[in-house]
XYZ file of C-alpha atoms in Angstrom:
570
model
C -19.717 -41.278 11.483
C -21.464 -38.885 8.928
C -22.816 -36.964 12.520
C -19.185 -36.777 12.537
C -18.159 -35.106 9.620
C -21.984 -33.317 10.138
C -20.461 -31.739 12.946
C -17.145 -30.867 11.966
C -18.441 -28.953 9.132
C -20.316 -27.030 11.181
C -17.632 -26.297 13.721
C -15.570 -25.197 10.464
C -18.534 -22.638 8.995
C -18.677 -19.294 9.355
C -21.141 -16.344 8.377
C -18.456 -14.748 6.062
C -14.040 -15.589 5.538
C -11.754 -12.870 5.542
C -8.169 -13.705 3.671
C -5.456 -11.642 4.701
C -5.302 -9.514 7.711
C -3.547 -6.511 6.134
C -5.021 -3.372 5.010
C -7.781 -3.631 3.401
C -8.660 -6.918 5.023
C -7.998 -5.362 8.528
C -10.552 -3.261 7.139
C -13.212 -6.966 6.229
C -12.512 -8.062 9.515
C -13.261 -4.210 11.614
C -17.105 -4.340 9.148
C -18.094 -7.551 8.851
C -17.784 -8.489 12.012
C -19.524 -5.107 13.237
C -22.053 -6.209 11.642
C -22.792 -9.094 13.333
C -21.161 -11.490 11.011
C -19.251 -15.067 12.517
C -16.198 -13.700 10.787
C -12.943 -15.491 10.122
C -10.273 -14.001 9.435
C -7.056 -16.124 7.823
C -3.618 -15.245 7.772
C -0.539 -17.103 5.837
C 1.390 -15.909 8.300
C 1.951 -15.715 12.142
C 0.243 -13.805 14.495
C 1.511 -10.680 15.168
C 0.362 -8.855 18.486
C -0.008 -4.951 18.575
C 3.246 -3.904 21.270
C 4.310 -7.084 22.080
C 5.072 -8.729 19.675
C 6.906 -5.557 18.289
C 10.448 -6.626 19.560
C 12.682 -3.930 18.160
C 10.696 -0.460 18.849
C 11.982 0.140 22.236
C 15.436 0.053 21.077
C 18.039 2.299 20.883
C 20.725 2.223 18.018
C 23.584 0.386 20.817
C 21.140 -2.408 21.419
C 21.676 -3.262 18.241
C 24.024 -6.211 17.069
C 24.318 -4.864 14.275
C 24.031 -1.106 15.117
C 20.696 -1.419 12.407
C 22.411 -2.019 9.369
C 21.980 -5.587 7.731
C 25.054 -8.397 7.856
C 27.062 -9.544 4.932
C 24.757 -13.389 5.359
C 21.366 -11.832 5.081
C 22.229 -9.348 2.497
C 24.453 -12.676 -0.011
C 20.697 -15.021 0.941
C 18.247 -11.852 0.420
C 19.688 -9.526 -2.720
C 15.691 -8.815 -3.460
C 14.692 -8.096 -0.098
C 17.293 -6.388 0.870
C 16.940 -3.333 -2.263
C 13.839 -2.542 -0.168
C 14.457 0.626 1.907
C 11.869 0.012 4.648
C 14.802 -3.855 5.256
C 17.378 -3.479 7.266
C 18.139 -5.680 11.415
C 15.331 -3.433 13.002
C 12.564 -4.543 10.533
C 13.630 -8.134 9.112
C 11.190 -10.121 11.280
C 8.292 -8.463 9.663
C 9.826 -8.997 6.223
C 9.808 -11.877 3.870
C 12.472 -13.962 2.944
C 12.982 -14.567 -0.625
C 13.437 -18.471 0.011
C 10.142 -18.234 2.553
C 7.894 -17.977 -0.586
C 9.497 -18.753 -4.793
C 8.315 -17.084 -7.399
C 9.478 -17.152 -11.595
C 10.030 -13.644 -12.593
C 9.269 -13.568 -15.570
C 11.451 -9.991 -16.014
C 13.463 -8.699 -13.220
C 10.751 -7.685 -10.573
C 11.607 -7.404 -6.436
C 8.327 -8.711 -4.592
C 8.295 -6.852 -1.969
C 5.821 -9.113 0.997
C 4.665 -8.965 4.755
C 3.745 -12.748 5.759
C 1.855 -12.020 9.372
C -0.704 -10.884 11.482
C -1.211 -7.446 10.385
C 0.839 -7.496 6.814
C 2.099 -4.289 5.103
C 0.208 -2.403 7.959
C 3.287 -2.810 10.516
C 5.604 -1.771 7.641
C 3.517 1.484 4.938
C 4.946 4.753 4.342
C 1.640 5.534 6.131
C 0.759 8.121 2.663
C -3.341 8.255 2.938
C -4.387 11.077 -0.776
C -8.351 10.734 -2.062
C -8.869 9.629 -5.742
C -10.629 12.662 -7.609
C -13.074 11.836 -10.783
C -9.179 13.167 -12.910
C -7.868 9.634 -11.604
C -11.171 7.618 -12.087
C -12.297 9.024 -15.800
C -8.724 8.509 -16.781
C -8.577 5.564 -18.599
C -12.091 5.814 -20.354
C -10.690 9.549 -21.507
C -7.396 8.552 -22.151
C -8.408 4.564 -24.362
C -6.526 2.348 -22.147
C -7.715 -0.676 -20.075
C -11.264 0.113 -19.496
C -13.326 2.327 -17.876
C -13.560 2.648 -13.976
C -18.198 1.250 -13.082
C -17.284 3.777 -9.925
C -16.231 7.659 -9.719
C -15.007 8.932 -7.369
C -18.881 10.344 -5.593
C -19.977 6.895 -4.798
C -16.190 6.787 -2.896
C -15.896 9.853 -0.803
C -18.229 9.115 2.059
C -16.862 6.392 2.184
C -13.125 8.359 1.904
C -14.420 10.381 5.436
C -15.189 6.568 6.864
C -12.154 5.725 7.178
C -10.247 9.283 7.439
C -12.753 9.300 10.521
C -11.555 6.206 11.725
C -7.927 5.712 10.753
C -6.668 9.631 11.794
C -5.170 10.654 8.579
C -3.492 14.719 8.703
C -2.986 17.109 6.119
C -4.488 20.624 5.838
C -7.633 21.551 3.749
C -5.817 22.341 0.275
C -8.876 22.597 -1.945
C -7.688 21.061 -5.022
C -9.703 19.834 -7.632
C -6.961 16.622 -8.496
C -6.978 15.531 -4.389
C -10.289 16.029 -2.869
C -9.322 17.062 0.818
C -10.174 15.085 4.076
C -11.390 14.471 7.499
C -7.601 15.637 8.974
C -6.269 15.609 11.951
C -4.289 18.750 12.130
C -1.525 19.520 9.928
C 2.229 18.377 10.161
C 4.761 22.051 10.168
C 6.754 22.567 7.204
C 10.719 24.440 7.524
C 11.300 27.616 5.973
C 12.556 26.563 3.524
C 9.801 23.692 2.168
C 7.955 26.800 2.309
C 10.552 28.493 -0.037
C 9.397 26.565 -2.008
C 5.808 26.282 -1.726
C 6.095 30.127 -2.128
C 8.476 29.891 -5.296
C 6.297 27.369 -7.100
C 3.300 29.302 -6.546
C 4.713 32.563 -7.773
C 5.054 31.078 -10.439
C 3.206 27.807 -12.080
C -0.920 28.740 -11.387
C -1.611 24.684 -12.018
C 1.535 23.191 -9.414
C 0.812 23.420 -5.643
C 3.437 22.515 -2.819
C 1.203 20.876 -0.249
C 1.853 19.253 3.411
C 1.882 15.472 2.935
C -1.783 13.475 4.585
C -1.011 11.145 6.613
C -1.851 7.416 8.409
C -0.826 9.149 11.635
C -2.489 11.107 14.977
C -1.908 14.059 15.532
C -4.838 15.158 18.070
C -6.305 12.004 19.112
C -10.177 11.911 19.061
C -12.094 9.872 21.127
C -12.359 7.580 18.357
C -8.863 6.382 18.304
C -8.718 6.545 22.191
C -11.298 4.484 22.070
C -8.712 2.290 20.441
C -6.201 3.181 22.324
C -4.210 4.262 20.303
C -2.408 7.366 21.367
C -0.935 10.930 19.703
C 2.734 10.352 17.244
C 5.928 10.822 18.663
C 7.762 11.477 16.317
C 9.674 8.684 16.683
C 10.247 7.921 13.092
C 10.668 4.240 13.004
C 7.450 3.099 12.891
C 8.252 0.654 10.592
C 9.174 -1.521 13.616
C 5.141 -1.128 15.145
C 4.358 1.613 17.214
C 3.154 0.961 21.077
C 2.401 3.722 20.985
C -0.559 2.965 17.607
C 0.642 6.900 15.996
C 0.336 5.263 12.524
C -2.149 3.577 11.727
C -2.134 0.339 11.356
C -4.818 -3.317 10.993
C -2.681 -4.564 14.472
C -3.308 -1.348 16.365
C -7.021 -0.300 14.711
C -9.233 -2.250 12.734
C -8.229 -6.653 13.386
C -8.374 -5.839 17.031
C -11.194 -3.569 16.635
C -13.133 -6.730 14.939
C -11.876 -8.902 18.162
C -13.543 -7.001 20.886
C -17.152 -7.403 19.199
C -16.104 -11.436 19.901
C -17.743 -12.040 16.387
C -14.216 -12.840 14.767
C -12.118 -15.951 15.031
C -8.547 -15.414 13.499
C -6.566 -18.299 11.892
C -2.973 -17.410 11.569
C -0.457 -20.188 9.878
C -2.995 -20.105 7.291
C -2.186 -20.604 3.342
C -4.973 -20.217 1.372
C -4.978 -22.658 -1.583
C -7.577 -21.854 -3.105
C -11.531 -21.157 -2.714
C -14.292 -23.893 -3.529
C -16.978 -23.129 -5.630
C -19.852 -25.964 -5.435
C -20.986 -26.085 -9.466
C -24.270 -27.209 -8.104
C -24.840 -24.630 -6.213
C -23.859 -21.723 -8.456
C -21.899 -20.287 -5.476
C -18.355 -20.340 -3.743
C -18.769 -21.675 -0.368
C -15.317 -22.300 1.485
C -11.752 -21.389 1.451
C -9.298 -23.876 1.654
C -5.678 -23.624 3.360
C -2.478 -25.004 4.176
C -0.763 -25.419 7.745
C 2.295 -23.670 7.481
C 3.188 -26.665 10.009
C 2.059 -29.210 9.767
C 1.364 -28.954 6.106
C -2.078 -30.449 6.494
C -5.047 -29.452 4.203
C -8.175 -27.260 5.678
C -11.678 -26.345 4.914
C -13.666 -23.793 6.015
C -16.639 -22.369 5.099
C -19.277 -19.304 4.964
C -21.538 -17.263 3.668
C -19.494 -14.779 2.067
C -15.904 -14.265 0.707
C -13.971 -11.234 1.016
C -10.575 -11.331 -0.840
C -7.753 -9.412 0.452
C -4.157 -11.347 0.530
C -2.229 -8.616 -1.267
C -2.169 -7.288 -5.372
C -0.006 -10.840 -6.304
C -1.212 -13.007 -3.966
C -4.884 -12.796 -4.814
C -4.289 -12.926 -8.452
C -2.504 -16.498 -7.378
C -5.712 -17.281 -4.842
C -8.255 -16.681 -8.001
C -6.234 -18.505 -10.591
C -5.345 -21.512 -8.581
C -9.090 -21.931 -7.580
C -9.976 -24.695 -10.857
C -13.584 -26.434 -10.993
C -14.623 -27.254 -13.897
C -16.756 -24.454 -14.792
C -13.940 -22.303 -14.020
C -10.794 -24.092 -15.618
C -9.153 -20.970 -15.659
C -9.264 -19.747 -12.642
C -11.997 -17.919 -10.375
C -14.232 -16.569 -12.353
C -12.407 -15.827 -15.145
C -15.579 -16.179 -17.584
C -13.179 -12.856 -19.367
C -10.408 -14.074 -19.502
C -8.688 -11.373 -18.745
C -7.616 -12.512 -14.388
C -4.022 -11.933 -13.342
C -3.862 -9.454 -16.970
C -3.485 -6.257 -16.436
C -0.832 -5.553 -13.504
C 0.723 -1.621 -12.980
C 2.480 -0.128 -10.471
C 4.143 3.701 -9.746
C 7.633 4.162 -11.292
C 9.827 5.455 -8.468
C 12.414 5.819 -10.558
C 13.576 9.087 -10.898
C 14.368 11.448 -7.967
C 16.677 14.706 -7.679
C 18.461 16.649 -5.339
C 19.967 19.683 -4.720
C 21.759 22.134 -1.966
C 20.699 25.623 -1.462
C 22.057 28.504 0.060
C 19.167 30.666 1.558
C 18.119 30.120 4.678
C 20.843 30.065 6.593
C 20.397 31.697 9.588
C 17.375 28.894 10.809
C 17.608 24.959 11.328
C 14.681 22.892 11.774
C 15.238 20.806 15.569
C 13.209 17.482 16.207
C 11.278 15.047 13.072
C 8.337 14.191 11.185
C 7.369 11.516 10.290
C 5.925 12.371 6.880
C 6.856 15.441 4.204
C 5.537 18.164 1.824
C 3.709 16.308 -1.636
C 3.538 17.479 -4.831
C -0.295 16.745 -6.967
C -0.041 15.743 -10.215
C 0.081 18.372 -12.713
C 1.342 16.903 -15.849
C -1.634 16.350 -18.943
C -4.654 16.507 -15.320
C -6.935 19.086 -17.895
C -5.703 17.674 -21.543
C -2.739 16.515 -22.895
C 0.214 17.680 -23.240
C 2.926 15.228 -23.388
C 3.659 12.978 -25.829
C 3.412 10.355 -22.689
C 0.099 9.385 -21.163
C -1.242 10.512 -17.028
C 1.772 12.161 -15.500
C 3.371 11.460 -11.989
C 3.125 13.556 -8.121
C 6.335 13.453 -6.088
C 7.067 13.779 -3.169
C 9.429 16.332 -1.708
C 11.407 17.893 2.056
C 14.220 19.902 3.037
C 16.788 19.331 5.753
C 20.477 20.786 7.200
C 22.829 19.276 7.121
C 25.661 18.261 10.305
C 29.095 17.647 11.039
C 30.639 16.336 13.509
C 34.702 16.791 13.920
C 36.137 14.138 15.483
C 39.073 15.427 16.344
C 40.211 15.171 20.102
C 40.307 12.909 22.502
C 38.330 13.120 26.245
C 37.084 15.913 26.901
C 36.996 16.865 23.786
C 36.400 14.812 21.398
C 33.531 14.446 23.280
C 32.845 18.059 23.018
C 33.481 18.109 19.763
C 30.496 15.187 19.139
C 28.035 17.341 21.140
C 28.601 20.207 19.023
C 28.226 19.879 15.538
C 28.620 21.812 13.454
C 25.767 22.840 10.818
C 26.051 22.636 6.730
C 23.646 23.934 4.080
C 20.440 23.044 3.209
C 19.883 20.162 0.935
C 16.763 19.765 -0.890
C 15.320 16.316 -2.723
C 12.115 14.847 -4.601
C 11.228 12.201 -5.873
C 8.952 10.585 -8.492
C 5.329 8.747 -8.086
C 4.754 7.841 -12.044
C 1.659 6.634 -12.690
C 2.259 3.015 -15.125
C -0.108 2.334 -17.876
C -1.883 -1.558 -17.427
C -1.083 -3.821 -20.621
C -2.072 -6.615 -21.206
C 1.516 -8.055 -21.732
C 2.711 -6.708 -17.941
C 0.481 -9.794 -16.343
C 1.067 -13.202 -13.772
C 0.065 -16.119 -14.341
C 0.686 -20.471 -12.708
C 3.560 -22.320 -13.769
C 2.711 -25.802 -14.492
C 5.743 -27.197 -13.036
C 7.606 -25.733 -9.792
C 4.973 -25.579 -6.770
C 6.299 -23.373 -3.203
C 6.521 -25.483 -0.088
C 3.484 -25.552 0.446
C 2.202 -27.729 -2.567
C 0.873 -24.357 -4.724
C 1.728 -23.527 -8.206
C 4.373 -20.324 -7.920
C 3.000 -17.749 -9.092
C 4.626 -16.228 -12.380
C 5.509 -12.364 -13.063
C 5.545 -10.888 -16.688
C 5.877 -7.410 -15.718
C 8.001 -4.221 -16.798
C 8.354 -0.625 -17.745
C 6.973 1.058 -21.643
C 8.372 3.869 -23.020
C 5.558 5.328 -21.589
C 7.504 5.806 -18.236
C 10.676 6.150 -19.822
C 9.072 9.646 -21.086
C 7.773 10.214 -17.637
C 11.056 9.835 -16.290
C 12.470 12.195 -18.593
C 9.517 15.253 -17.903
C 9.521 14.248 -14.636
C 13.672 15.517 -14.813
C 13.434 18.087 -16.775
C 9.947 20.069 -14.990
C 11.769 19.336 -11.214
C 15.041 20.985 -12.867
C 13.400 23.916 -14.324
C 10.840 24.699 -10.338
C 14.526 23.631 -8.799
C 16.233 26.063 -11.356
C 13.182 28.657 -10.027
C 13.653 28.629 -6.279
C 17.353 29.461 -6.177
C 18.973 26.268 -5.241
C 21.466 24.848 -7.212
C 24.494 22.085 -7.169
C 20.995 20.985 -9.008
C 21.566 16.780 -9.913
C 18.707 14.398 -11.044
C 18.374 10.598 -11.283
C 17.158 7.363 -12.511
C 17.953 4.684 -10.228
C 16.598 2.033 -13.572
C 14.740 0.398 -9.855
C 12.721 -2.453 -11.305
C 9.073 -2.792 -10.967
C 7.997 -4.089 -7.669
C 10.263 -2.182 -5.963
C 7.614 0.764 -5.180
C 5.341 -2.262 -3.483
C 2.687 -0.264 -4.951
C 1.440 -3.102 -7.950
C -2.054 -3.278 -8.327
C -4.820 -5.028 -10.842
C -5.416 -8.871 -12.635
C -8.999 -8.281 -11.582
C -9.851 -5.398 -12.601
C -13.629 -3.437 -11.617
C -14.656 -2.596 -14.590
C -18.548 -2.602 -16.162
C -18.893 -5.191 -18.863
C -17.515 -9.320 -17.517
C -16.668 -9.342 -21.204
C -12.955 -7.431 -20.104
C -13.548 -7.181 -16.804
C -12.990 -9.645 -13.313
C -14.713 -7.486 -10.639
C -18.260 -5.410 -10.956
C -18.871 -1.442 -9.114
C -19.100 -3.172 -5.592
C -16.024 -5.680 -5.941
C -17.897 -8.554 -6.602
C -16.329 -11.787 -9.154
C -19.496 -10.628 -11.954
C -20.062 -14.301 -12.500
C -19.612 -15.447 -8.292
C -21.120 -13.148 -5.992
C -21.116 -13.577 -2.482
C -17.465 -13.191 -3.855
C -15.207 -9.853 -3.425
C -11.533 -8.641 -4.302
C -10.841 -5.073 -3.116
C -7.310 -5.693 -2.428
C -5.363 -3.431 -4.987
C -5.914 -6.192 -7.815
C -9.491 -4.757 -7.910
C -7.202 -1.393 -9.294
C -8.106 -0.638 -12.637
C -5.955 1.607 -13.456
C -2.978 3.270 -11.069
C -3.120 6.478 -10.681
C -0.390 8.371 -8.828
C -1.757 8.299 -5.485
C -0.451 6.168 -2.534
C -3.330 3.821 -3.115
C -3.526 2.227 0.451
C -6.535 4.854 1.498
C -8.373 3.979 -1.783
C -8.059 0.235 -0.478
C -10.092 0.827 3.287
C -13.091 2.940 1.352
C -13.168 0.368 -1.099
C -13.217 -2.023 1.323
C -16.005 -0.664 4.372
C -18.207 0.501 0.877
C -18.515 -3.056 -0.559
C -18.912 -4.854 2.893
C -21.355 -2.259 3.429
C -22.865 -3.373 0.302
C -22.206 -7.584 1.004
C -24.101 -7.495 4.524
C -26.894 -5.736 2.737
C -27.064 -8.408 0.138
C -26.776 -11.292 2.727
C -30.542 -9.661 4.218
C -31.994 -10.145 0.801
C -31.150 -13.069 -0.009
C -29.030 -12.035 -2.720
C -25.544 -13.007 -2.188
């Protein structure tokens, strides 16, 4: 019996375990297997293979039972996920339904999740901007959270590394607030977007309208062809999964790349219960899972563990990993685990009309749009709120088909719509301030279907966020007016936190183990062989979309981890 147990444990032992297969988990798998480590990738959801498991990707609108719309039954059963812009008949299979993984809202929070191999990388918005030192130095300069233990120079080469592999389109704009990267050719502007860019440039020295930087292949390079990926077709139905691999996802890129090494074992349907800590060895020794189908518990072992379950679930796993040494969660000597959660404020928007350029229109589609980097409080504090916001911007021309007539006349009318005027719009992406009062914790009574404590979420906006919304509306109104736009309308949709799908923090990085959970290499201060490189590691949020930074941090951390293993440091 003893030998059987030893053999069984040996079969379940790897060099590394990666928890999660989304944006950062996929990168951890790629990097660790690429460096020769036998790596087990645990994914709580089902397997989704590139191309073959995208059931709606080639469907035309008329092929859907409900023309792409959600039924009343689906909406009534899923009031939270139905708020997400990307959740519709063609994408339902990739989103977690409200009843599948219950959680407790101490304050209203819309938790948007994707449980499958690839995670949310299948449905993400693909915007990829680097951070600058204005972002990494923000907490120290403005006196909130704790100082980041890294700066832009630490991450810059890793940004380049992941950009070249993932394929990032963009233009070298030369802005100190938004460092340039390794770009493929940028997407095209339309004439009204160019008009707005020129008007803003002529009026403001510190405000810039640039083409968005996005994870789309506009000109495939050899490394993309080696991944089996091709040029983006501009279909703009990315969230259904792209059979061309035109945008970056774990499914099309990092996971199959890791599989090709022969070093990866992928185990879907594995809900992680906790990380196992051995108090005699003073290290984590493995991961305890619940099989999603059999509900049986199973243990796997490894020298190093990468936690990439997505921000709030990584908090959950750490909080649930208790022992005599860590009664309040693994690595939680500081007591800050689960606290200082932040997110992006997307509440505000603005729309208008433009009566110029009526001799021009657009043709085709574009999976991207212009972007306005943060311009408030960059070089000095100039408002009554901390930090600032970035913004998206786009313009398009409306058309209207005459639906009168019968037979050939109706067909002719529908095929020749009349062009209307130009419409323009923008949305805000505001930085929120991490606060101790914004936290997640485990409920002591209620369990999920796998017997794991439910997560309690207590996150809300504050006065700083409200002031930022007001300033965005005022500044954008001024900029729209200067561009000659009319019928300007601002909005604040008062959406709940969470719907931005950019929740971050809870296991923040920092220099001092007394006030942070992770060090500069994304290691738990107190458990050196556990690395956390998803959104939970974020000390602050900046205004940029965060996924590119998760990718770069993961590649950097994996490189360190393998070198540390060889030196016997972990």
